[in-house]
Amino acid sequence: MDSNILLAIIGIRLKKWRKAKQTLQHRKIRKPNILKLIALWRLLVEREEKESRRIWVRPIFTQSRRYLQGASDNLVKEMELQDQEMFYNYCRMSTEMFYQLLSIVGPFLEKQIVVRDPIPARTRLLVCLRYLASGDSMASISYAFRIGVNTVSKIVSETCEVLWNCLHESVMPPMNKEDWLKIAEEFERKWNFPHCIGAIDGKHVVIQAPPHSGSVYYNYKGAHSISLLAVSDANYCFTLVDIGAEGRQSDGGIFANSKFGQRFERNEINLPQPSEIEPSGPLLPYVLVADEAFALKQYMMRPYPRSYRLTRQKKILNYRLSRARRVIESAFGILAARWRIYRRPIISSISTAVKIVQATTCLHNFIIKNENKLQNFQRRYTRTGTDDETSIGGALQEINNAGQANAHTRLASRIRDDFASYFEHGGAVPWQWQKVLNNDF
């Protein structure tokens, strides 16, 4: 019986009883059956409690519906068997690589049976990869996989954390001198910049404004963000990352406060000793290449200030450095093209957003190191430049003025001049003259 009908019956009976009592009729008044009213009221309360009680699992999210209509057990399996190309587009990796990844992280995703059968590790990994690859909301992922929205949110957070914990030591291992020398050889071979151990830059990961955060995460682009500061090798793999700094901080400030930035400053990064690039030439250290947002250091080369009147030698240095530095820009381009979560603000807590960035950087390296289709992917998705370079160049000026330079900055300036002299003479490449003439860099 409907609760509204029960209320109407109780109201009618009470009204009749009061009316009969007030008119003081001479005939014997039949008192209402109080016990019946109490029984009706109890039935009404039980009905209301039953209707307001939250259901354990919605019918569309039950285990049977998930097996019958969920993407994990239907669409994905169909693509595995019949369309490998669409599976690659769906998960951003081949089926072989997916199961290789599942064998690594699967044991840490399995859950124990308590009341109901847990969601399998394979489904958990698929949910996380699809969320990162599509950039869809968690509600859309929930409907596609027939899993509750809160469960999807928990799965994404836990799986991203597992991906970082299981992969980062293998895909971003600690570097020794031999590793740095190998990277430097590849930079010289591919990008014609000797003694380069990596390109460094920062990327703003746009997030939804955290509650009560004020302007802490508000960046110069007019959005709230956390920062991804990364160093890339010549093959677009990240070798060093710092994730989670507030968006209002500059790249140079984030680097100075990061763990690997402090290790560079203390000379604890296991860099090779300075050596000659050409016979009887000066001893030059192994350096990172960066843009104007970073300070000039013995281990960090940045362009000559664009606000100054540049000579041909300085323009050549700026072009050659820019050519090598764009590796990190291309790495960010590949990252954002593969994982479309970067194409929209991440709607989550700060801790979950950090886990998402950590997971995607690990997956980025994992795929590049294990995939033979890298060249085709680069040809489709590599960027040639970003707005960051123009914005930073116009907003910042030379930090180290000649009158304020100390011994370290003077040494760094001399090292930059030595690189510029080498690029103009012994290390010149045929196409650099036209580029410098046209200011095409």
Tab-separated table of C-alpha atoms in Angstrom:
chain	number	residue	atom	x	y	z
A	1	MET	CA	0.000	0.000	0.000
A	2	ASP	CA	1.242	3.502	-0.824
A	3	SER	CA	2.438	5.585	2.125
A	4	ASN	CA	0.239	8.495	1.030
A	5	ILE	CA	-2.866	6.296	1.219
A	6	LEU	CA	-1.939	5.147	4.728
A	7	LEU	CA	-1.548	8.741	5.847
A	8	ALA	CA	-4.935	9.616	4.325
A	9	ILE	CA	-6.665	6.739	6.169
A	10	ILE	CA	-5.140	7.735	9.508
A	11	GLY	CA	-6.109	11.380	8.946
A	12	ILE	CA	-9.727	10.530	8.091
A	13	ARG	CA	-10.139	8.345	11.183
A	14	LEU	CA	-8.692	10.973	13.509
A	15	LYS	CA	-10.924	13.650	11.963
A	16	LYS	CA	-14.087	11.581	12.505
A	17	TRP	CA	-13.163	10.829	16.069
A	18	ARG	CA	-12.582	14.491	16.941
A	19	LYS	CA	-15.821	15.551	15.235
A	20	ALA	CA	-17.821	12.957	17.090
A	21	LYS	CA	-16.347	14.007	20.409
A	22	GLN	CA	-17.054	17.696	19.822
A	23	THR	CA	-20.740	17.323	18.789
A	24	LEU	CA	-21.503	15.355	22.011
A	25	GLN	CA	-24.030	13.150	20.262
A	26	HIS	CA	-26.421	11.285	22.568
A	27	ARG	CA	-25.824	8.048	20.834
A	28	LYS	CA	-22.963	5.983	22.002
A	29	ILE	CA	-19.813	7.059	20.244
A	30	ARG	CA	-17.652	4.279	18.947
A	31	LYS	CA	-14.121	5.032	19.958
A	32	PRO	CA	-11.518	4.535	17.263
A	33	ASN	CA	-9.474	1.453	17.386
A	34	ILE	CA	-6.233	2.833	18.757
A	35	LEU	CA	-4.439	-0.425	18.163
A	36	LYS	CA	-5.380	-0.320	14.485
A	37	LEU	CA	-4.074	3.209	14.193
A	38	ILE	CA	-0.810	2.186	15.832
A	39	ALA	CA	-0.487	-0.771	13.462
A	40	LEU	CA	-1.098	1.463	10.452
A	41	TRP	CA	1.437	3.968	11.719
A	42	ARG	CA	4.037	1.253	12.249
A	43	LEU	CA	3.425	-0.024	8.725
A	44	LEU	CA	3.885	3.486	7.400
A	45	VAL	CA	7.196	3.952	9.249
A	46	GLU	CA	8.535	0.615	8.021
A	47	ARG	CA	7.568	1.482	4.454
A	48	GLU	CA	9.283	4.853	4.655
A	49	GLU	CA	12.451	3.278	6.070
A	50	LYS	CA	12.470	0.664	3.361
A	51	GLU	CA	12.090	3.260	0.620
A	52	SER	CA	14.758	5.579	2.059
A	53	ARG	CA	17.293	2.819	2.735
A	54	ARG	CA	20.195	2.939	0.241
A	55	ILE	CA	20.445	-0.110	-1.949
A	56	TRP	CA	23.629	-2.188	-1.787
A	57	VAL	CA	24.202	-2.303	-5.569
A	58	ARG	CA	22.119	-0.667	-8.249
A	59	PRO	CA	20.543	-3.183	-10.620
A	60	ILE	CA	22.514	-1.897	-13.634
A	61	PHE	CA	25.806	-2.356	-11.727
A	62	THR	CA	25.291	-5.912	-10.527
A	63	GLN	CA	27.847	-8.576	-11.310
A	64	SER	CA	25.537	-10.362	-13.752
A	65	ARG	CA	24.881	-7.169	-15.711
A	66	ARG	CA	28.611	-6.434	-15.755
A	67	TYR	CA	29.326	-9.837	-17.307
A	68	LEU	CA	26.495	-9.486	-19.809
A	69	GLN	CA	26.897	-5.855	-20.893
A	70	GLY	CA	30.034	-4.350	-19.313
A	71	ALA	CA	32.835	-3.215	-21.638
A	72	SER	CA	35.487	-5.327	-19.929
A	73	ASP	CA	33.796	-8.660	-20.653
A	74	ASN	CA	32.272	-7.784	-24.023
A	75	LEU	CA	33.679	-4.923	-26.093
A	76	VAL	CA	37.287	-5.313	-24.960
A	77	LYS	CA	37.293	-9.081	-25.476
A	78	GLU	CA	35.768	-8.609	-28.913
A	79	MET	CA	38.543	-6.188	-29.858
A	80	GLU	CA	41.184	-8.563	-28.488
A	81	LEU	CA	39.959	-11.334	-30.764
A	82	GLN	CA	38.873	-9.442	-33.882
A	83	ASP	CA	40.384	-5.939	-34.034
A	84	GLN	CA	43.836	-5.445	-32.527
A	85	GLU	CA	44.108	-1.935	-33.957
A	86	MET	CA	40.997	-0.763	-32.108
A	87	PHE	CA	42.259	-2.354	-28.901
A	88	TYR	CA	45.445	-0.315	-29.304
A	89	ASN	CA	43.344	2.819	-29.734
A	90	TYR	CA	41.183	1.893	-26.730
A	91	CYS	CA	44.001	1.189	-24.248
A	92	ARG	CA	46.901	2.988	-25.982
A	93	MET	CA	48.916	-0.213	-26.068
A	94	SER	CA	48.893	-3.583	-27.824
A	95	THR	CA	47.303	-6.663	-26.290
A	96	GLU	CA	50.735	-8.224	-25.701
A	97	MET	CA	51.924	-5.142	-23.843
A	98	PHE	CA	48.671	-4.958	-21.876
A	99	TYR	CA	49.066	-8.496	-20.553
A	100	GLN	CA	52.737	-7.853	-19.875
A	101	LEU	CA	51.690	-4.854	-17.780
A	102	LEU	CA	48.938	-6.890	-16.122
A	103	SER	CA	51.452	-9.549	-15.092
A	104	ILE	CA	53.479	-6.836	-13.324
A	105	VAL	CA	50.727	-4.933	-11.522
A	106	GLY	CA	47.992	-7.608	-11.396
A	107	PRO	CA	49.068	-9.241	-8.104
A	108	PHE	CA	48.881	-5.830	-6.385
A	109	LEU	CA	45.393	-5.120	-7.771
A	110	GLU	CA	43.735	-8.352	-6.651
A	111	LYS	CA	41.257	-8.052	-3.766
A	112	GLN	CA	40.164	-10.650	-1.233
A	113	ILE	CA	36.623	-12.048	-1.225
A	114	VAL	CA	34.735	-10.657	1.774
A	115	VAL	CA	30.989	-10.363	1.069
A	116	ARG	CA	30.850	-10.278	-2.720
A	117	ASP	CA	33.235	-11.316	-5.469
A	118	PRO	CA	35.727	-8.470	-6.026
A	119	ILE	CA	36.259	-6.770	-9.368
A	120	PRO	CA	39.096	-8.645	-11.159
A	121	ALA	CA	42.533	-7.073	-11.602
A	122	ARG	CA	42.128	-7.139	-15.393
A	123	THR	CA	38.961	-5.049	-15.196
A	124	ARG	CA	40.562	-2.640	-12.740
A	125	LEU	CA	43.501	-2.061	-15.060
A	126	LEU	CA	41.187	-1.600	-18.059
A	127	VAL	CA	39.083	0.953	-16.163
A	128	CYS	CA	42.176	2.965	-15.238
A	129	LEU	CA	43.738	2.827	-18.722
A	130	ARG	CA	40.493	3.818	-20.412
A	131	TYR	CA	40.004	6.725	-18.023
A	132	LEU	CA	43.541	7.981	-18.715
A	133	ALA	CA	43.350	7.352	-22.463
A	134	SER	CA	39.920	8.835	-23.163
A	135	GLY	CA	39.773	11.791	-20.794
A	136	ASP	CA	36.094	10.971	-20.182
A	137	SER	CA	34.462	11.630	-16.838
A	138	MET	CA	34.342	8.902	-14.229
A	139	ALA	CA	30.551	8.783	-14.695
A	140	SER	CA	30.989	7.817	-18.378
A	141	ILE	CA	33.504	5.118	-17.424
A	142	SER	CA	31.037	3.920	-14.781
A	143	TYR	CA	28.241	3.398	-17.307
A	144	ALA	CA	30.539	1.756	-19.858
A	145	PHE	CA	31.985	-0.806	-17.428
A	146	ARG	CA	28.834	-1.227	-15.279
A	147	ILE	CA	30.649	-0.175	-12.104
A	148	GLY	CA	29.543	2.423	-9.576
A	149	VAL	CA	31.016	5.929	-9.869
A	150	ASN	CA	32.533	5.839	-6.374
A	151	THR	CA	34.071	2.459	-7.169
A	152	VAL	CA	35.552	3.822	-10.408
A	153	SER	CA	37.079	6.731	-8.498
A	154	LYS	CA	38.644	4.374	-5.979
A	155	ILE	CA	39.895	2.025	-8.721
A	156	VAL	CA	41.571	4.875	-10.645
A	157	SER	CA	43.332	6.189	-7.535
A	158	GLU	CA	44.520	2.763	-6.352
A	159	THR	CA	45.595	1.566	-9.802
A	160	CYS	CA	47.571	4.741	-10.559
A	161	GLU	CA	49.391	4.352	-7.255
A	162	VAL	CA	50.189	0.708	-8.028
A	163	LEU	CA	51.435	1.621	-11.520
A	164	TRP	CA	53.839	4.180	-10.060
A	165	ASN	CA	55.086	1.874	-7.301
A	166	CYS	CA	55.634	-1.066	-9.659
A	167	LEU	CA	57.076	0.705	-12.691
A	168	HIS	CA	59.019	3.830	-11.773
A	169	GLU	CA	62.151	2.047	-10.581
A	170	SER	CA	62.383	0.048	-13.812
A	171	VAL	CA	61.377	2.709	-16.366
A	172	MET	CA	63.139	5.615	-14.582
A	173	PRO	CA	66.075	3.925	-12.825
A	174	PRO	CA	68.808	5.835	-10.978
A	175	MET	CA	71.407	7.049	-13.459
A	176	ASN	CA	75.141	6.376	-13.293
A	177	LYS	CA	78.005	7.797	-15.344
A	178	GLU	CA	77.651	5.162	-18.064
A	179	ASP	CA	73.960	5.975	-18.468
A	180	TRP	CA	74.637	9.711	-18.737
A	181	LEU	CA	77.357	9.066	-21.342
A	182	LYS	CA	74.978	6.946	-23.378
A	183	ILE	CA	72.337	9.692	-23.330
A	184	ALA	CA	74.952	12.275	-24.322
A	185	GLU	CA	76.032	10.128	-27.295
A	186	GLU	CA	72.424	9.837	-28.487
A	187	PHE	CA	71.878	13.595	-28.170
A	188	GLU	CA	74.984	14.258	-30.230
A	189	ARG	CA	74.002	11.702	-32.859
A	190	LYS	CA	70.338	12.700	-33.182
A	191	TRP	CA	70.270	16.366	-32.219
A	192	ASN	CA	73.895	17.504	-32.822
A	193	PHE	CA	74.390	18.778	-29.265
A	194	PRO	CA	77.417	17.176	-27.552
A	195	HIS	CA	77.732	16.728	-23.798
A	196	CYS	CA	73.948	17.042	-23.398
A	197	ILE	CA	72.476	14.712	-20.760
A	198	GLY	CA	68.878	15.806	-21.166
A	199	ALA	CA	66.358	18.513	-21.960
A	200	ILE	CA	64.391	19.981	-19.066
A	201	ASP	CA	61.090	21.837	-18.979
A	202	GLY	CA	57.860	22.090	-17.011
A	203	LYS	CA	54.263	21.337	-17.980
A	204	HIS	CA	51.136	22.727	-16.319
A	205	VAL	CA	48.605	19.950	-15.635
A	206	VAL	CA	45.249	21.713	-15.403
A	207	ILE	CA	43.056	20.671	-12.477
A	208	GLN	CA	39.757	21.728	-10.994
A	209	ALA	CA	40.292	24.458	-8.403
A	210	PRO	CA	40.840	22.710	-5.049
A	211	PRO	CA	38.518	23.858	-2.239
A	212	HIS	CA	39.819	26.679	-0.045
A	213	SER	CA	43.056	26.883	-2.090
A	214	GLY	CA	42.788	30.541	-3.064
A	215	SER	CA	45.450	31.394	-5.638
A	216	VAL	CA	47.970	28.739	-4.548
A	217	TYR	CA	47.469	26.638	-7.697
A	218	TYR	CA	46.563	29.548	-10.011
A	219	ASN	CA	49.133	29.906	-12.806
A	220	TYR	CA	50.029	32.687	-15.204
A	221	LYS	CA	47.859	31.118	-17.921
A	222	GLY	CA	44.697	31.784	-15.908
A	223	ALA	CA	44.008	28.212	-14.758
A	224	HIS	CA	44.582	26.105	-11.684
A	225	SER	CA	47.293	23.502	-12.152
A	226	ILE	CA	49.985	21.322	-10.687
A	227	SER	CA	53.401	21.166	-12.295
A	228	LEU	CA	55.164	18.304	-14.039
A	229	LEU	CA	58.883	19.126	-14.194
A	230	ALA	CA	60.733	16.568	-16.282
A	231	VAL	CA	64.068	15.786	-17.928
A	232	SER	CA	63.939	13.866	-21.197
A	233	ASP	CA	66.569	11.856	-23.033
A	234	ALA	CA	67.040	11.888	-26.809
A	235	ASN	CA	64.321	9.232	-27.289
A	236	TYR	CA	61.519	11.186	-25.557
A	237	CYS	CA	61.736	9.121	-22.349
A	238	PHE	CA	61.593	10.869	-18.991
A	239	THR	CA	64.681	10.289	-16.866
A	240	LEU	CA	63.893	12.610	-13.930
A	241	VAL	CA	60.509	13.967	-12.822
A	242	ASP	CA	59.146	16.188	-10.076
A	243	ILE	CA	55.352	16.129	-9.761
A	244	GLY	CA	52.876	18.077	-7.683
A	245	ALA	CA	54.302	21.597	-7.235
A	246	GLU	CA	51.751	24.431	-7.156
A	247	GLY	CA	50.992	26.000	-10.511
A	248	ARG	CA	51.863	29.509	-9.323
A	249	GLN	CA	55.561	28.593	-9.031
A	250	SER	CA	57.979	29.134	-11.902
A	251	ASP	CA	59.875	26.283	-13.542
A	252	GLY	CA	63.163	27.605	-12.210
A	253	GLY	CA	61.816	27.801	-8.666
A	254	ILE	CA	60.391	24.297	-8.850
A	255	PHE	CA	63.725	22.961	-10.103
A	256	ALA	CA	65.629	24.687	-7.289
A	257	ASN	CA	63.320	23.128	-4.678
A	258	SER	CA	63.085	19.677	-6.255
A	259	LYS	CA	65.060	16.708	-4.996
A	260	PHE	CA	66.958	16.113	-8.226
A	261	GLY	CA	67.579	19.861	-8.618
A	262	GLN	CA	69.247	19.946	-5.214
A	263	ARG	CA	71.279	16.884	-6.164
A	264	PHE	CA	72.502	18.702	-9.272
A	265	GLU	CA	73.425	21.693	-7.132
A	266	ARG	CA	75.390	19.501	-4.691
A	267	ASN	CA	77.015	17.550	-7.551
A	268	GLU	CA	75.495	14.265	-6.327
A	269	ILE	CA	73.947	13.194	-9.631
A	270	ASN	CA	76.915	11.027	-10.811
A	271	LEU	CA	77.726	13.164	-13.844
A	272	PRO	CA	80.797	12.295	-15.968
A	273	GLN	CA	83.860	14.467	-15.630
A	274	PRO	CA	84.261	17.388	-18.087
A	275	SER	CA	86.079	16.446	-21.273
A	276	GLU	CA	87.095	17.866	-24.636
A	277	ILE	CA	84.585	17.960	-27.457
A	278	GLU	CA	87.280	18.459	-30.073
A	279	PRO	CA	91.057	17.946	-29.902
A	280	SER	CA	92.922	20.664	-27.997
A	281	GLY	CA	89.623	22.285	-27.174
A	282	PRO	CA	88.422	23.479	-23.760
A	283	LEU	CA	87.115	21.037	-21.161
A	284	LEU	CA	83.318	21.234	-21.222
A	285	PRO	CA	80.973	19.707	-18.625
A	286	TYR	CA	77.894	17.604	-19.295
A	287	VAL	CA	74.829	19.823	-19.182
A	288	LEU	CA	71.059	20.018	-19.353
A	289	VAL	CA	69.491	22.246	-22.009
A	290	ALA	CA	66.676	24.553	-20.878
A	291	ASP	CA	64.759	27.681	-21.830
A	292	GLU	CA	64.829	31.155	-20.300
A	293	ALA	CA	62.802	30.098	-17.252
A	294	PHE	CA	65.861	28.408	-15.755
A	295	ALA	CA	68.999	29.997	-14.356
A	296	LEU	CA	72.339	29.611	-16.126
A	297	LYS	CA	74.472	27.045	-14.259
A	298	GLN	CA	77.560	24.970	-14.938
A	299	TYR	CA	75.247	21.999	-15.476
A	300	MET	CA	72.423	24.008	-17.114
A	301	MET	CA	72.632	25.790	-20.466
A	302	ARG	CA	69.982	28.338	-21.382
A	303	PRO	CA	69.839	30.622	-24.468
A	304	TYR	CA	71.367	34.047	-24.619
A	305	PRO	CA	68.796	36.679	-23.605
A	306	ARG	CA	66.642	37.640	-26.570
A	307	SER	CA	66.297	41.208	-25.360
A	308	TYR	CA	70.012	41.764	-26.041
A	309	ARG	CA	71.583	42.426	-29.415
A	310	LEU	CA	72.788	38.996	-30.466
A	311	THR	CA	75.829	38.269	-32.605
A	312	ARG	CA	75.842	35.486	-35.172
A	313	GLN	CA	77.676	33.198	-32.749
A	314	LYS	CA	75.066	33.725	-30.042
A	315	LYS	CA	72.210	33.151	-32.485
A	316	ILE	CA	73.814	29.872	-33.545
A	317	LEU	CA	74.016	28.768	-29.908
A	318	ASN	CA	70.375	29.689	-29.346
A	319	TYR	CA	69.297	27.728	-32.419
A	320	ARG	CA	71.301	24.618	-31.573
A	321	LEU	CA	70.154	24.696	-27.963
A	322	SER	CA	66.531	25.205	-28.988
A	323	ARG	CA	66.772	22.266	-31.391
A	324	ALA	CA	67.952	19.965	-28.618
A	325	ARG	CA	65.549	21.392	-26.034
A	326	ARG	CA	62.500	20.674	-28.151
A	327	VAL	CA	62.906	16.990	-27.311
A	328	ILE	CA	61.208	17.616	-23.969
A	329	GLU	CA	58.438	19.595	-25.711
A	330	SER	CA	57.885	16.653	-28.042
A	331	ALA	CA	57.867	14.266	-25.079
A	332	PHE	CA	55.099	16.327	-23.458
A	333	GLY	CA	53.259	16.316	-26.796
A	334	ILE	CA	53.411	12.522	-27.046
A	335	LEU	CA	52.298	12.219	-23.409
A	336	ALA	CA	49.248	14.452	-23.914
A	337	ALA	CA	48.333	12.862	-27.258
A	338	ARG	CA	48.458	9.332	-25.900
A	339	TRP	CA	46.735	10.064	-22.568
A	340	ARG	CA	43.832	12.408	-23.276
A	341	ILE	CA	43.275	13.027	-19.585
A	342	TYR	CA	45.632	15.984	-20.144
A	343	ARG	CA	43.243	17.560	-22.674
A	344	ARG	CA	40.768	18.661	-19.978
A	345	PRO	CA	40.899	19.756	-16.323
A	346	ILE	CA	41.391	16.803	-14.007
A	347	ILE	CA	38.436	16.686	-11.621
A	348	SER	CA	39.831	15.051	-8.501
A	349	SER	CA	41.672	15.762	-5.302
A	350	ILE	CA	45.271	16.959	-5.440
A	351	SER	CA	46.585	13.588	-4.246
A	352	THR	CA	44.681	11.709	-6.966
A	353	ALA	CA	45.820	14.193	-9.644
A	354	VAL	CA	49.435	13.634	-8.594
A	355	LYS	CA	48.925	9.851	-8.822
A	356	ILE	CA	47.453	10.249	-12.312
A	357	VAL	CA	50.471	12.223	-13.524
A	358	GLN	CA	52.853	9.721	-11.915
A	359	ALA	CA	51.084	6.799	-13.586
A	360	THR	CA	51.027	8.388	-17.054
A	361	THR	CA	54.729	9.267	-16.957
A	362	CYS	CA	55.565	5.675	-16.039
A	363	LEU	CA	53.259	4.303	-18.746
A	364	HIS	CA	54.811	6.742	-21.240
A	365	ASN	CA	58.280	5.317	-20.612
A	366	PHE	CA	57.006	1.737	-20.367
A	367	ILE	CA	55.395	1.914	-23.807
A	368	ILE	CA	58.324	3.656	-25.517
A	369	LYS	CA	60.824	1.199	-24.094
A	370	ASN	CA	58.750	-1.811	-25.158
A	371	GLU	CA	57.145	-0.734	-28.395
A	372	ASN	CA	58.476	-1.012	-31.929
A	373	LYS	CA	55.972	1.470	-33.369
A	374	LEU	CA	57.528	4.536	-31.777
A	375	GLN	CA	58.575	6.186	-35.036
A	376	ASN	CA	55.050	6.042	-36.472
A	377	PHE	CA	53.625	7.401	-33.229
A	378	GLN	CA	56.122	10.255	-33.135
A	379	ARG	CA	55.356	11.160	-36.720
A	380	ARG	CA	51.667	11.479	-35.865
A	381	TYR	CA	51.801	13.154	-32.464
A	382	THR	CA	55.121	14.988	-31.934
A	383	ARG	CA	54.705	18.713	-31.433
A	384	THR	CA	57.038	21.222	-33.002
A	385	GLY	CA	56.596	23.865	-30.333
A	386	THR	CA	54.275	25.255	-27.670
A	387	ASP	CA	53.015	28.551	-26.424
A	388	ASP	CA	55.168	28.169	-23.298
A	389	GLU	CA	58.332	29.107	-25.157
A	390	THR	CA	56.920	32.393	-26.440
A	391	SER	CA	55.195	33.307	-23.194
A	392	ILE	CA	58.200	32.672	-20.999
A	393	GLY	CA	60.566	34.408	-23.388
A	394	GLY	CA	58.410	37.518	-23.377
A	395	ALA	CA	57.735	37.514	-19.646
A	396	LEU	CA	61.186	36.881	-18.246
A	397	GLN	CA	64.458	38.660	-18.767
A	398	GLU	CA	68.052	37.783	-18.096
A	399	ILE	CA	68.377	37.026	-14.382
A	400	ASN	CA	72.136	37.143	-14.026
A	401	ASN	CA	73.300	40.646	-14.876
A	402	ALA	CA	76.999	41.179	-15.443
A	403	GLY	CA	77.325	43.449	-12.448
A	404	GLN	CA	75.751	40.872	-10.112
A	405	ALA	CA	77.392	37.754	-11.462
A	406	ASN	CA	79.453	35.759	-9.017
A	407	ALA	CA	82.208	33.277	-9.743
A	408	HIS	CA	79.787	30.446	-10.541
A	409	THR	CA	77.733	32.445	-13.020
A	410	ARG	CA	80.860	33.782	-14.690
A	411	LEU	CA	82.087	30.221	-15.112
A	412	ALA	CA	78.698	29.176	-16.504
A	413	SER	CA	78.779	32.097	-18.949
A	414	ARG	CA	82.253	31.073	-20.117
A	415	ILE	CA	81.042	27.504	-20.643
A	416	ARG	CA	78.154	28.795	-22.739
A	417	ASP	CA	80.543	30.911	-24.791
A	418	ASP	CA	82.729	27.829	-25.379
A	419	PHE	CA	79.713	25.889	-26.645
A	420	ALA	CA	78.810	28.818	-28.920
A	421	SER	CA	82.328	28.942	-30.350
A	422	TYR	CA	82.283	25.192	-31.019
A	423	PHE	CA	78.918	25.361	-32.798
A	424	GLU	CA	80.147	28.178	-35.040
A	425	HIS	CA	83.352	26.441	-36.083
A	426	GLY	CA	84.181	22.767	-35.515
A	427	GLY	CA	80.666	21.639	-34.640
A	428	ALA	CA	78.753	23.567	-37.316
A	429	VAL	CA	75.982	21.798	-39.260
A	430	PRO	CA	75.119	22.801	-42.853
A	431	TRP	CA	71.553	23.966	-42.242
A	432	GLN	CA	72.217	26.192	-39.235
A	433	TRP	CA	73.271	29.241	-41.281
A	434	GLN	CA	69.926	29.599	-43.034
A	435	LYS	CA	68.075	29.068	-39.768
A	436	VAL	CA	70.094	31.789	-38.072
A	437	LEU	CA	69.719	34.141	-41.017
A	438	ASN	CA	65.934	33.769	-40.950
A	439	ASN	CA	65.712	33.700	-37.143
A	440	ASP	CA	63.805	30.446	-37.593
A	441	PHE	CA	64.167	29.016	-34.102
